Amino acid sequence: MSDVTRPATTGDTPGGSRGRTAAVIPAAGRGVRLGPGAPKALRTLGGIPMLIHAVRAMARSRAVGVVVVVAPPDGAAEVRNLLDEHALPERTDFLVVPGGETRQESVRLGLEALPADVTSVLVHDAARPLVPVDTVDAVVEAVRDGAPAVVPALPLADTVKEVEPRTGGEPEPVVATPERARLRAVQTPQGFDRETLLRAHEKTAVSGEGATDDAGLVELLGVPVVLVPGHEEAFKVTRPLDLVLAEAVLARRRATDAY
Ligand code: CTP
Ligand code: MG
């Protein structure tokens, strides 16, 4: 990367009245749906760990001054080594904290590590390594324009059915078919006013697996959440076929950009 040639900046708005924007990257999941192997965030795409792609995707935004990586609980030292080994912008500060049992717990642990001068927070899945910087900047801009919670999202290709879930491949009764045109698939980075996101994580207890979406916690507070256009390349690497797609996207970028 050519980031070292860029002039240093605090990432502040020109007036300098606001604090910094941080990106919290939950990367502590196992990746059960991807199959056996290393924790998902440490698996490589184009020879580089998925987590490093995700960190670079955040740090590529000039608005992002701090990145907090939430590492697998026993992998914080390994993640620190990876961050040291790979070229990252000098203008960005990096912190690593160990994660928790659920995504929600991991994000909360990341939020606890935020420096005091941070006023806006992005939460970005390590499992979305290829999000373009324009999407990151659009989310940051909407937060800086005053939205307390901003989510990148796309219309759905598939029609969605609500069901009574059954296990073991048993036929599942359909409960409803929501109108597809009113549905959106949400992505990350999701952007928040710091105080709003902290309050959401403090006040909302979600049972079982925990919340898979930070904006959902903000909705529970009754605070408005807005969507901005997401991007196809911000897809989440979840199942083995997603790795094939991610490699193809990377290969296309390497062929067409000075990536
Ligand atoms: N995550 C986390 N801590 C957890 C669980 C998930 O930080 N205890 C992170 C993952 O590392 C990932 C993001 O949350 O970057 C989105 O989660 P998901 O795609 O579900 O990843 P995994 O939980 O790792 O995958 P799976 O559900 O298939 O095990
Ligand atoms: Mg998961």
PDB file of C-alpha atoms and ligand atoms in Angstrom:
ATOM      1  CA  MET A   1       0.000   0.000   0.000  1.00  0.00           C
ATOM      2  CA  SER A   2       1.119   3.549  -0.658  1.00  0.00           C
ATOM      3  CA  ASP A   3      -0.412   4.925   2.523  1.00  0.00           C
ATOM      4  CA  VAL A   4       2.931   6.004   3.979  1.00  0.00           C
ATOM      5  CA  THR A   5       3.119   8.775   1.380  1.00  0.00           C
ATOM      6  CA  ARG A   6      -0.125  10.334   2.559  1.00  0.00           C
ATOM      7  CA  PRO A   7       0.120  13.385   4.834  1.00  0.00           C
ATOM      8  CA  ALA A   8      -0.723  12.771   8.478  1.00  0.00           C
ATOM      9  CA  THR A   9      -4.173  13.822   9.602  1.00  0.00           C
ATOM     10  CA  THR A  10      -6.170  13.453  12.770  1.00  0.00           C
ATOM     11  CA  GLY A  11      -9.236  12.458  10.817  1.00  0.00           C
ATOM     12  CA  ASP A  12     -11.124  15.397  12.320  1.00  0.00           C
ATOM     13  CA  THR A  13     -13.580  17.513  10.395  1.00  0.00           C
ATOM     14  CA  PRO A  14     -11.976  20.778   9.195  1.00  0.00           C
ATOM     15  CA  GLY A  15     -13.372  22.751  12.130  1.00  0.00           C
ATOM     16  CA  GLY A  16     -11.736  20.291  14.504  1.00  0.00           C
ATOM     17  CA  SER A  17     -14.646  20.572  16.920  1.00  0.00           C
ATOM     18  CA  ARG A  18     -15.456  16.873  16.831  1.00  0.00           C
ATOM     19  CA  GLY A  19     -13.446  14.026  18.279  1.00  0.00           C
ATOM     20  CA  ARG A  20     -12.070  11.099  16.327  1.00  0.00           C
ATOM     21  CA  THR A  21     -13.908   8.333  14.544  1.00  0.00           C
ATOM     22  CA  ALA A  22     -13.008   4.788  15.597  1.00  0.00           C
ATOM     23  CA  ALA A  23     -13.707   1.477  13.894  1.00  0.00           C
ATOM     24  CA  VAL A  24     -14.377  -1.517  16.151  1.00  0.00           C
ATOM     25  CA  ILE A  25     -13.798  -4.781  14.257  1.00  0.00           C
ATOM     26  CA  PRO A  26     -15.319  -7.889  15.865  1.00  0.00           C
ATOM     27  CA  ALA A  27     -13.068 -10.738  14.719  1.00  0.00           C
ATOM     28  CA  ALA A  28     -13.453 -13.203  17.584  1.00  0.00           C
ATOM     29  CA  GLY A  29     -15.818 -15.698  15.931  1.00  0.00           C
ATOM     30  CA  ARG A  30     -14.865 -19.268  15.059  1.00  0.00           C
ATOM     31  CA  GLY A  31     -16.490 -19.377  11.659  1.00  0.00           C
ATOM     32  CA  VAL A  32     -18.439 -22.584  12.260  1.00  0.00           C
ATOM     33  CA  ARG A  33     -20.392 -22.218   9.000  1.00  0.00           C
ATOM     34  CA  LEU A  34     -17.159 -21.915   7.040  1.00  0.00           C
ATOM     35  CA  GLY A  35     -16.081 -25.334   8.274  1.00  0.00           C
ATOM     36  CA  PRO A  36     -13.086 -26.632  10.239  1.00  0.00           C
ATOM     37  CA  GLY A  37      -9.842 -24.674  10.303  1.00  0.00           C
ATOM     38  CA  ALA A  38      -8.385 -21.537  11.839  1.00  0.00           C
ATOM     39  CA  PRO A  39     -10.733 -18.867  13.297  1.00  0.00           C
ATOM     40  CA  LYS A  40     -12.483 -17.275  10.308  1.00  0.00           C
ATOM     41  CA  ALA A  41     -10.851 -13.837  10.612  1.00  0.00           C
ATOM     42  CA  LEU A  42      -7.381 -15.409  10.426  1.00  0.00           C
ATOM     43  CA  ARG A  43      -8.052 -17.359   7.229  1.00  0.00           C
ATOM     44  CA  THR A  44      -6.387 -15.893   4.163  1.00  0.00           C
ATOM     45  CA  LEU A  45      -7.768 -14.318   0.994  1.00  0.00           C
ATOM     46  CA  GLY A  46      -5.211 -13.685  -1.719  1.00  0.00           C
ATOM     47  CA  GLY A  47      -2.586 -14.772   0.813  1.00  0.00           C
ATOM     48  CA  ILE A  48      -3.551 -12.096   3.375  1.00  0.00           C
ATOM     49  CA  PRO A  49      -5.619 -12.770   6.537  1.00  0.00           C
ATOM     50  CA  MET A  50      -9.249 -11.704   6.183  1.00  0.00           C
ATOM     51  CA  LEU A  51      -8.829  -9.553   9.296  1.00  0.00           C
ATOM     52  CA  ILE A  52      -6.014  -7.550   7.686  1.00  0.00           C
ATOM     53  CA  HIS A  53      -8.206  -6.889   4.641  1.00  0.00           C
ATOM     54  CA  ALA A  54     -10.962  -5.663   6.987  1.00  0.00           C
ATOM     55  CA  VAL A  55      -8.573  -3.479   9.002  1.00  0.00           C
ATOM     56  CA  ARG A  56      -7.187  -1.945   5.806  1.00  0.00           C
ATOM     57  CA  ALA A  57     -10.705  -1.357   4.503  1.00  0.00           C
ATOM     58  CA  MET A  58     -11.430   0.764   7.599  1.00  0.00           C
ATOM     59  CA  ALA A  59      -8.022   2.476   7.758  1.00  0.00           C
ATOM     60  CA  ARG A  60      -8.291   3.388   4.075  1.00  0.00           C
ATOM     61  CA  SER A  61     -10.949   5.928   5.085  1.00  0.00           C
ATOM     62  CA  ARG A  62      -9.239   9.178   6.047  1.00  0.00           C
ATOM     63  CA  ALA A  63     -12.011   9.725   8.572  1.00  0.00           C
ATOM     64  CA  VAL A  64     -10.990   6.704  10.664  1.00  0.00           C
ATOM     65  CA  GLY A  65      -8.324   7.586  13.246  1.00  0.00           C
ATOM     66  CA  VAL A  66      -8.483   4.533  15.533  1.00  0.00           C
ATOM     67  CA  VAL A  67      -9.090   0.848  14.836  1.00  0.00           C
ATOM     68  CA  VAL A  68      -9.959  -1.536  17.695  1.00  0.00           C
ATOM     69  CA  VAL A  69      -9.635  -5.186  16.702  1.00  0.00           C
ATOM     70  CA  VAL A  70     -11.541  -7.669  18.861  1.00  0.00           C
ATOM     71  CA  ALA A  71      -9.452 -10.820  18.567  1.00  0.00           C
ATOM     72  CA  PRO A  72     -10.310 -14.476  19.213  1.00  0.00           C
ATOM     73  CA  PRO A  73     -10.122 -14.875  23.039  1.00  0.00           C
ATOM     74  CA  ASP A  74      -6.815 -16.788  22.894  1.00  0.00           C
ATOM     75  CA  GLY A  75      -5.522 -15.044  19.768  1.00  0.00           C
ATOM     76  CA  ALA A  76      -4.813 -11.452  20.815  1.00  0.00           C
ATOM     77  CA  ALA A  77      -1.020 -11.878  20.629  1.00  0.00           C
ATOM     78  CA  GLU A  78      -1.264 -13.473  17.180  1.00  0.00           C
ATOM     79  CA  VAL A  79      -3.475 -10.622  15.959  1.00  0.00           C
ATOM     80  CA  ARG A  80      -1.000  -8.024  17.303  1.00  0.00           C
ATOM     81  CA  ASN A  81       1.768  -9.798  15.386  1.00  0.00           C
ATOM     82  CA  LEU A  82      -0.301  -9.774  12.192  1.00  0.00           C
ATOM     83  CA  LEU A  83      -0.940  -6.027  12.539  1.00  0.00           C
ATOM     84  CA  ASP A  84       2.814  -5.482  12.996  1.00  0.00           C
ATOM     85  CA  GLU A  85       3.658  -7.604   9.949  1.00  0.00           C
ATOM     86  CA  HIS A  86       1.316  -5.944   7.457  1.00  0.00           C
ATOM     87  CA  ALA A  87       1.584  -2.407   6.107  1.00  0.00           C
ATOM     88  CA  LEU A  88      -1.043  -0.119   7.626  1.00  0.00           C
ATOM     89  CA  PRO A  89      -1.491   3.661   7.427  1.00  0.00           C
ATOM     90  CA  GLU A  90       0.659   5.618   9.888  1.00  0.00           C
ATOM     91  CA  ARG A  91      -2.156   8.049  10.616  1.00  0.00           C
ATOM     92  CA  THR A  92      -4.238   5.294  12.251  1.00  0.00           C
ATOM     93  CA  ASP A  93      -3.879   3.983  15.824  1.00  0.00           C
ATOM     94  CA  PHE A  94      -4.467   0.276  16.421  1.00  0.00           C
ATOM     95  CA  LEU A  95      -5.646  -1.491  19.571  1.00  0.00           C
ATOM     96  CA  VAL A  96      -6.281  -5.204  20.116  1.00  0.00           C
ATOM     97  CA  VAL A  97      -8.560  -6.666  22.795  1.00  0.00           C
ATOM     98  CA  PRO A  98      -9.711 -10.259  23.356  1.00  0.00           C
ATOM     99  CA  GLY A  99     -13.312 -11.003  22.399  1.00  0.00           C
ATOM    100  CA  GLY A 100     -16.189 -12.865  24.010  1.00  0.00           C
ATOM    101  CA  GLU A 101     -18.666 -15.698  23.511  1.00  0.00           C
ATOM    102  CA  THR A 102     -21.065 -13.831  21.214  1.00  0.00           C
ATOM    103  CA  ARG A 103     -20.666 -11.076  18.655  1.00  0.00           C
ATOM    104  CA  GLN A 104     -22.560  -8.702  20.922  1.00  0.00           C
ATOM    105  CA  GLU A 105     -20.173  -9.449  23.805  1.00  0.00           C
ATOM    106  CA  SER A 106     -17.162  -8.981  21.521  1.00  0.00           C
ATOM    107  CA  VAL A 107     -18.410  -5.581  20.319  1.00  0.00           C
ATOM    108  CA  ARG A 108     -19.032  -4.524  23.916  1.00  0.00           C
ATOM    109  CA  LEU A 109     -15.447  -5.453  24.845  1.00  0.00           C
ATOM    110  CA  GLY A 110     -14.212  -3.427  21.873  1.00  0.00           C
ATOM    111  CA  LEU A 111     -16.266  -0.407  22.931  1.00  0.00           C
ATOM    112  CA  GLU A 112     -14.753  -0.577  26.422  1.00  0.00           C
ATOM    113  CA  ALA A 113     -11.315  -0.035  24.878  1.00  0.00           C
ATOM    114  CA  LEU A 114     -12.230   3.158  22.964  1.00  0.00           C
ATOM    115  CA  PRO A 115      -9.985   6.163  23.635  1.00  0.00           C
ATOM    116  CA  ALA A 116     -11.714   9.097  25.378  1.00  0.00           C
ATOM    117  CA  ASP A 117     -11.537  11.464  22.376  1.00  0.00           C
ATOM    118  CA  VAL A 118     -13.622   9.192  20.115  1.00  0.00           C
ATOM    119  CA  THR A 119     -17.080  10.612  19.340  1.00  0.00           C
ATOM    120  CA  SER A 120     -18.201   8.439  16.402  1.00  0.00           C
ATOM    121  CA  VAL A 121     -17.886   4.669  16.115  1.00  0.00           C
ATOM    122  CA  LEU A 122     -18.058   2.292  13.186  1.00  0.00           C
ATOM    123  CA  VAL A 123     -18.651  -1.381  13.926  1.00  0.00           C
ATOM    124  CA  HIS A 124     -17.380  -3.569  11.103  1.00  0.00           C
ATOM    125  CA  ASP A 125     -17.357  -7.357  10.770  1.00  0.00           C
ATOM    126  CA  ALA A 126     -13.923  -8.815  10.072  1.00  0.00           C
ATOM    127  CA  ALA A 127     -15.937 -11.222   7.929  1.00  0.00           C
ATOM    128  CA  ARG A 128     -16.673  -8.381   5.434  1.00  0.00           C
ATOM    129  CA  PRO A 129     -13.095  -7.902   4.257  1.00  0.00           C
ATOM    130  CA  LEU A 130     -13.820  -6.283   0.889  1.00  0.00           C
ATOM    131  CA  VAL A 131     -16.099  -3.348   1.718  1.00  0.00           C
ATOM    132  CA  PRO A 132     -15.119  -0.415  -0.542  1.00  0.00           C
ATOM    133  CA  VAL A 133     -13.903   2.803   1.073  1.00  0.00           C
ATOM    134  CA  ASP A 134     -16.740   4.791  -0.520  1.00  0.00           C
ATOM    135  CA  THR A 135     -19.247   2.790   1.515  1.00  0.00           C
ATOM    136  CA  VAL A 136     -17.251   3.443   4.703  1.00  0.00           C
ATOM    137  CA  ASP A 137     -17.095   7.165   3.923  1.00  0.00           C
ATOM    138  CA  ALA A 138     -20.829   7.348   3.176  1.00  0.00           C
ATOM    139  CA  VAL A 139     -21.618   5.885   6.604  1.00  0.00           C
ATOM    140  CA  VAL A 140     -19.183   8.226   8.382  1.00  0.00           C
ATOM    141  CA  GLU A 141     -20.609  11.228   6.559  1.00  0.00           C
ATOM    142  CA  ALA A 142     -24.195  10.413   7.540  1.00  0.00           C
ATOM    143  CA  VAL A 143     -23.138  10.096  11.198  1.00  0.00           C
ATOM    144  CA  ARG A 144     -21.245  13.396  11.031  1.00  0.00           C
ATOM    145  CA  ASP A 145     -24.335  14.982   9.480  1.00  0.00           C
ATOM    146  CA  GLY A 146     -26.191  14.110  12.677  1.00  0.00           C
ATOM    147  CA  ALA A 147     -27.715  10.638  12.294  1.00  0.00           C
ATOM    148  CA  PRO A 148     -27.243   8.692  15.549  1.00  0.00           C
ATOM    149  CA  ALA A 149     -27.193   5.309  13.754  1.00  0.00           C
ATOM    150  CA  VAL A 150     -26.418   4.565  10.092  1.00  0.00           C
ATOM    151  CA  VAL A 151     -26.499   1.199   8.335  1.00  0.00           C
ATOM    152  CA  PRO A 152     -25.414   0.300   4.794  1.00  0.00           C
ATOM    153  CA  ALA A 153     -28.010  -1.928   3.166  1.00  0.00           C
ATOM    154  CA  LEU A 154     -29.091  -3.450  -0.139  1.00  0.00           C
ATOM    155  CA  PRO A 155     -32.405  -4.641  -1.577  1.00  0.00           C
ATOM    156  CA  LEU A 156     -32.856  -8.408  -1.516  1.00  0.00           C
ATOM    157  CA  ALA A 157     -32.542 -10.643  -4.550  1.00  0.00           C
ATOM    158  CA  ASP A 158     -34.493 -13.516  -2.979  1.00  0.00           C
ATOM    159  CA  THR A 159     -38.039 -13.433  -1.701  1.00  0.00           C
ATOM    160  CA  VAL A 160     -38.020 -14.066   2.071  1.00  0.00           C
ATOM    161  CA  LYS A 161     -40.447 -16.258   4.039  1.00  0.00           C
ATOM    162  CA  GLU A 162     -41.016 -16.227   7.778  1.00  0.00           C
ATOM    163  CA  VAL A 163     -41.348 -19.797   9.057  1.00  0.00           C
ATOM    164  CA  GLU A 164     -41.774 -21.908  12.137  1.00  0.00           C
ATOM    165  CA  PRO A 165     -38.221 -23.246  12.232  1.00  0.00           C
ATOM    166  CA  ARG A 166     -37.699 -27.040  12.277  1.00  0.00           C
ATOM    167  CA  THR A 167     -34.430 -28.898  12.618  1.00  0.00           C
ATOM    168  CA  GLY A 168     -33.032 -31.819  10.645  1.00  0.00           C
ATOM    169  CA  GLY A 169     -34.394 -30.871   7.233  1.00  0.00           C
ATOM    170  CA  GLU A 170     -38.046 -31.373   8.229  1.00  0.00           C
ATOM    171  CA  PRO A 171     -40.534 -29.342   6.132  1.00  0.00           C
ATOM    172  CA  GLU A 172     -41.032 -25.922   7.761  1.00  0.00           C
ATOM    173  CA  PRO A 173     -44.499 -24.317   7.912  1.00  0.00           C
ATOM    174  CA  VAL A 174     -44.618 -20.833   6.351  1.00  0.00           C
ATOM    175  CA  VAL A 175     -45.970 -18.095   8.606  1.00  0.00           C
ATOM    176  CA  ALA A 176     -45.763 -15.064   6.284  1.00  0.00           C
ATOM    177  CA  THR A 177     -44.188 -13.606   3.141  1.00  0.00           C
ATOM    178  CA  PRO A 178     -43.084 -10.005   3.772  1.00  0.00           C
ATOM    179  CA  GLU A 179     -43.245  -7.744   0.715  1.00  0.00           C
ATOM    180  CA  ARG A 180     -39.750  -7.951  -0.760  1.00  0.00           C
ATOM    181  CA  ALA A 181     -39.633  -4.342  -1.914  1.00  0.00           C
ATOM    182  CA  ARG A 182     -39.852  -3.224   1.738  1.00  0.00           C
ATOM    183  CA  LEU A 183     -36.961  -5.417   2.921  1.00  0.00           C
ATOM    184  CA  ARG A 184     -33.227  -4.643   3.000  1.00  0.00           C
ATOM    185  CA  ALA A 185     -30.227  -6.830   3.772  1.00  0.00           C
ATOM    186  CA  VAL A 186     -27.954  -4.929   6.157  1.00  0.00           C
ATOM    187  CA  GLN A 187     -24.187  -4.839   6.071  1.00  0.00           C
ATOM    188  CA  THR A 188     -21.352  -3.231   7.988  1.00  0.00           C
ATOM    189  CA  PRO A 189     -19.707  -0.865   8.802  1.00  0.00           C
ATOM    190  CA  GLN A 190     -22.618   0.434  10.838  1.00  0.00           C
ATOM    191  CA  GLY A 191     -21.917   3.930  12.158  1.00  0.00           C
ATOM    192  CA  PHE A 192     -23.007   5.479  15.436  1.00  0.00           C
ATOM    193  CA  ASP A 193     -22.757   8.434  17.661  1.00  0.00           C
ATOM    194  CA  ARG A 194     -20.555   6.979  20.439  1.00  0.00           C
ATOM    195  CA  GLU A 195     -22.883   7.813  23.305  1.00  0.00           C
ATOM    196  CA  THR A 196     -25.879   6.233  21.539  1.00  0.00           C
ATOM    197  CA  LEU A 197     -24.045   2.979  20.808  1.00  0.00           C
ATOM    198  CA  LEU A 198     -22.668   2.716  24.347  1.00  0.00           C
ATOM    199  CA  ARG A 199     -26.126   3.254  25.783  1.00  0.00           C
ATOM    200  CA  ALA A 200     -27.561   0.627  23.429  1.00  0.00           C
ATOM    201  CA  HIS A 201     -24.998  -1.970  24.503  1.00  0.00           C
ATOM    202  CA  GLU A 202     -25.408  -1.131  28.201  1.00  0.00           C
ATOM    203  CA  LYS A 203     -29.181  -1.109  28.324  1.00  0.00           C
ATOM    204  CA  THR A 204     -30.222  -3.932  26.055  1.00  0.00           C
ATOM    205  CA  ALA A 205     -29.809  -7.525  27.133  1.00  0.00           C
ATOM    206  CA  VAL A 206     -30.383  -9.985  24.302  1.00  0.00           C
ATOM    207  CA  SER A 207     -30.682 -13.631  25.271  1.00  0.00           C
ATOM    208  CA  GLY A 208     -29.118 -16.671  23.610  1.00  0.00           C
ATOM    209  CA  GLU A 209     -26.829 -15.913  20.682  1.00  0.00           C
ATOM    210  CA  GLY A 210     -27.035 -12.161  21.378  1.00  0.00           C
ATOM    211  CA  ALA A 211     -27.712  -9.475  18.799  1.00  0.00           C
ATOM    212  CA  THR A 212     -26.152 -10.003  15.370  1.00  0.00           C
ATOM    213  CA  ASP A 213     -26.713  -6.348  14.480  1.00  0.00           C
ATOM    214  CA  ASP A 214     -25.706  -3.303  16.548  1.00  0.00           C
ATOM    215  CA  ALA A 215     -28.289  -1.045  14.925  1.00  0.00           C
ATOM    216  CA  GLY A 216     -30.947  -3.445  16.209  1.00  0.00           C
ATOM    217  CA  LEU A 217     -29.892  -2.604  19.779  1.00  0.00           C
ATOM    218  CA  VAL A 218     -30.215   1.108  19.014  1.00  0.00           C
ATOM    219  CA  GLU A 219     -33.715   0.487  17.619  1.00  0.00           C
ATOM    220  CA  LEU A 220     -34.652  -1.093  20.957  1.00  0.00           C
ATOM    221  CA  LEU A 221     -33.793   2.250  22.609  1.00  0.00           C
ATOM    222  CA  GLY A 222     -36.326   3.936  20.322  1.00  0.00           C
ATOM    223  CA  VAL A 223     -33.567   5.950  18.626  1.00  0.00           C
ATOM    224  CA  PRO A 224     -34.007   6.321  14.840  1.00  0.00           C
ATOM    225  CA  VAL A 225     -31.783   4.259  12.540  1.00  0.00           C
ATOM    226  CA  VAL A 226     -31.291   5.196   8.877  1.00  0.00           C
ATOM    227  CA  LEU A 227     -30.028   3.175   5.931  1.00  0.00           C
ATOM    228  CA  VAL A 228     -27.612   4.325   3.222  1.00  0.00           C
ATOM    229  CA  PRO A 229     -26.770   2.345   0.077  1.00  0.00           C
ATOM    230  CA  GLY A 230     -24.551  -0.659   0.788  1.00  0.00           C
ATOM    231  CA  HIS A 231     -22.302  -2.398  -1.728  1.00  0.00           C
ATOM    232  CA  GLU A 232     -22.256  -5.867  -3.306  1.00  0.00           C
ATOM    233  CA  GLU A 233     -18.614  -6.257  -2.340  1.00  0.00           C
ATOM    234  CA  ALA A 234     -19.427  -5.682   1.339  1.00  0.00           C
ATOM    235  CA  PHE A 235     -20.883  -9.220   1.501  1.00  0.00           C
ATOM    236  CA  LYS A 236     -20.113 -11.344   4.549  1.00  0.00           C
ATOM    237  CA  VAL A 237     -17.853 -14.341   4.165  1.00  0.00           C
ATOM    238  CA  THR A 238     -19.989 -16.938   5.892  1.00  0.00           C
ATOM    239  CA  ARG A 239     -19.948 -20.219   3.925  1.00  0.00           C
ATOM    240  CA  PRO A 240     -17.288 -21.901   1.753  1.00  0.00           C
ATOM    241  CA  LEU A 241     -18.725 -20.509  -1.515  1.00  0.00           C
ATOM    242  CA  ASP A 242     -18.241 -16.969  -0.144  1.00  0.00           C
ATOM    243  CA  LEU A 243     -14.480 -17.630  -0.099  1.00  0.00           C
ATOM    244  CA  VAL A 244     -14.606 -18.406  -3.820  1.00  0.00           C
ATOM    245  CA  LEU A 245     -16.470 -15.148  -4.467  1.00  0.00           C
ATOM    246  CA  ALA A 246     -14.050 -13.155  -2.282  1.00  0.00           C
ATOM    247  CA  GLU A 247     -11.024 -14.562  -4.125  1.00  0.00           C
ATOM    248  CA  ALA A 248     -12.666 -13.670  -7.444  1.00  0.00           C
ATOM    249  CA  VAL A 249     -13.374 -10.093  -6.311  1.00  0.00           C
ATOM    250  CA  LEU A 250      -9.772  -9.712  -5.154  1.00  0.00           C
ATOM    251  CA  ALA A 251      -8.434 -11.117  -8.434  1.00  0.00           C
ATOM    252  CA  ARG A 252     -10.614  -8.695 -10.386  1.00  0.00           C
ATOM    253  CA  ARG A 253      -9.404  -5.757  -8.286  1.00  0.00           C
ATOM    254  CA  ARG A 254      -5.779  -6.763  -8.744  1.00  0.00           C
ATOM    255  CA  ALA A 255      -6.297  -6.981 -12.489  1.00  0.00           C
ATOM    256  CA  THR A 256      -8.134  -3.660 -12.842  1.00  0.00           C
ATOM    257  CA  ASP A 257      -6.928  -1.350 -10.019  1.00  0.00           C
ATOM    258  CA  ALA A 258      -3.621  -0.406  -8.564  1.00  0.00           C
ATOM    259  CA  TYR A 259      -4.903  -2.262  -5.496  1.00  0.00           C
TER     260      TYR A 259
HETATM  261  N1  CTP B   1     -17.732 -12.384  16.137  1.00  0.00           N
HETATM  262  C1  CTP B   1     -17.014 -12.000  17.270  1.00  0.00           C
HETATM  263  N2  CTP B   1     -17.190 -12.688  18.450  1.00  0.00           N
HETATM  264  C2  CTP B   1     -18.010 -13.754  18.501  1.00  0.00           C
HETATM  265  C3  CTP B   1     -18.758 -14.152  17.356  1.00  0.00           C
HETATM  266  C4  CTP B   1     -18.591 -13.440  16.172  1.00  0.00           C
HETATM  267  O1  CTP B   1     -16.247 -11.051  17.234  1.00  0.00           O
HETATM  268  N3  CTP B   1     -18.114 -14.430  19.655  1.00  0.00           N
HETATM  269  C5  CTP B   1     -17.483 -11.664  14.873  1.00  0.00           C
HETATM  270  C6  CTP B   1     -16.935 -12.574  13.775  1.00  0.00           C
HETATM  271  O2  CTP B   1     -15.533 -12.751  13.954  1.00  0.00           O
HETATM  272  C7  CTP B   1     -17.329 -11.862  12.511  1.00  0.00           C
HETATM  273  C8  CTP B   1     -18.573 -11.055  12.913  1.00  0.00           C
HETATM  274  O3  CTP B   1     -18.681 -11.142  14.339  1.00  0.00           O
HETATM  275  O4  CTP B   1     -16.333 -10.961  12.058  1.00  0.00           O
HETATM  276  C9  CTP B   1     -19.829 -11.591  12.231  1.00  0.00           C
HETATM  277  O5  CTP B   1     -20.105 -12.883  12.710  1.00  0.00           O
HETATM  278  P1  CTP B   1     -20.253 -14.201  11.839  1.00  0.00           P
HETATM  279  O6  CTP B   1     -20.171 -13.901  10.394  1.00  0.00           O
HETATM  280  O7  CTP B   1     -21.403 -14.970  12.381  1.00  0.00           O
HETATM  281  O8  CTP B   1     -18.867 -14.965  12.178  1.00  0.00           O
HETATM  282  P2  CTP B   1     -18.658 -16.239  13.094  1.00  0.00           P
HETATM  283  O9  CTP B   1     -19.509 -16.126  14.315  1.00  0.00           O
HETATM  284  O10 CTP B   1     -17.196 -16.377  13.257  1.00  0.00           O
HETATM  285  O11 CTP B   1     -19.195 -17.388  12.110  1.00  0.00           O
HETATM  286  P3  CTP B   1     -20.213 -18.579  12.485  1.00  0.00           P
HETATM  287  O12 CTP B   1     -21.452 -17.905  12.987  1.00  0.00           O
HETATM  288  O13 CTP B   1     -20.388 -19.323  11.205  1.00  0.00           O
HETATM  289  O14 CTP B   1     -19.497 -19.375  13.548  1.00  0.00           O
HETATM  290 MG    MG B   2     -21.662 -16.100  14.154  1.00  0.00          MG
END
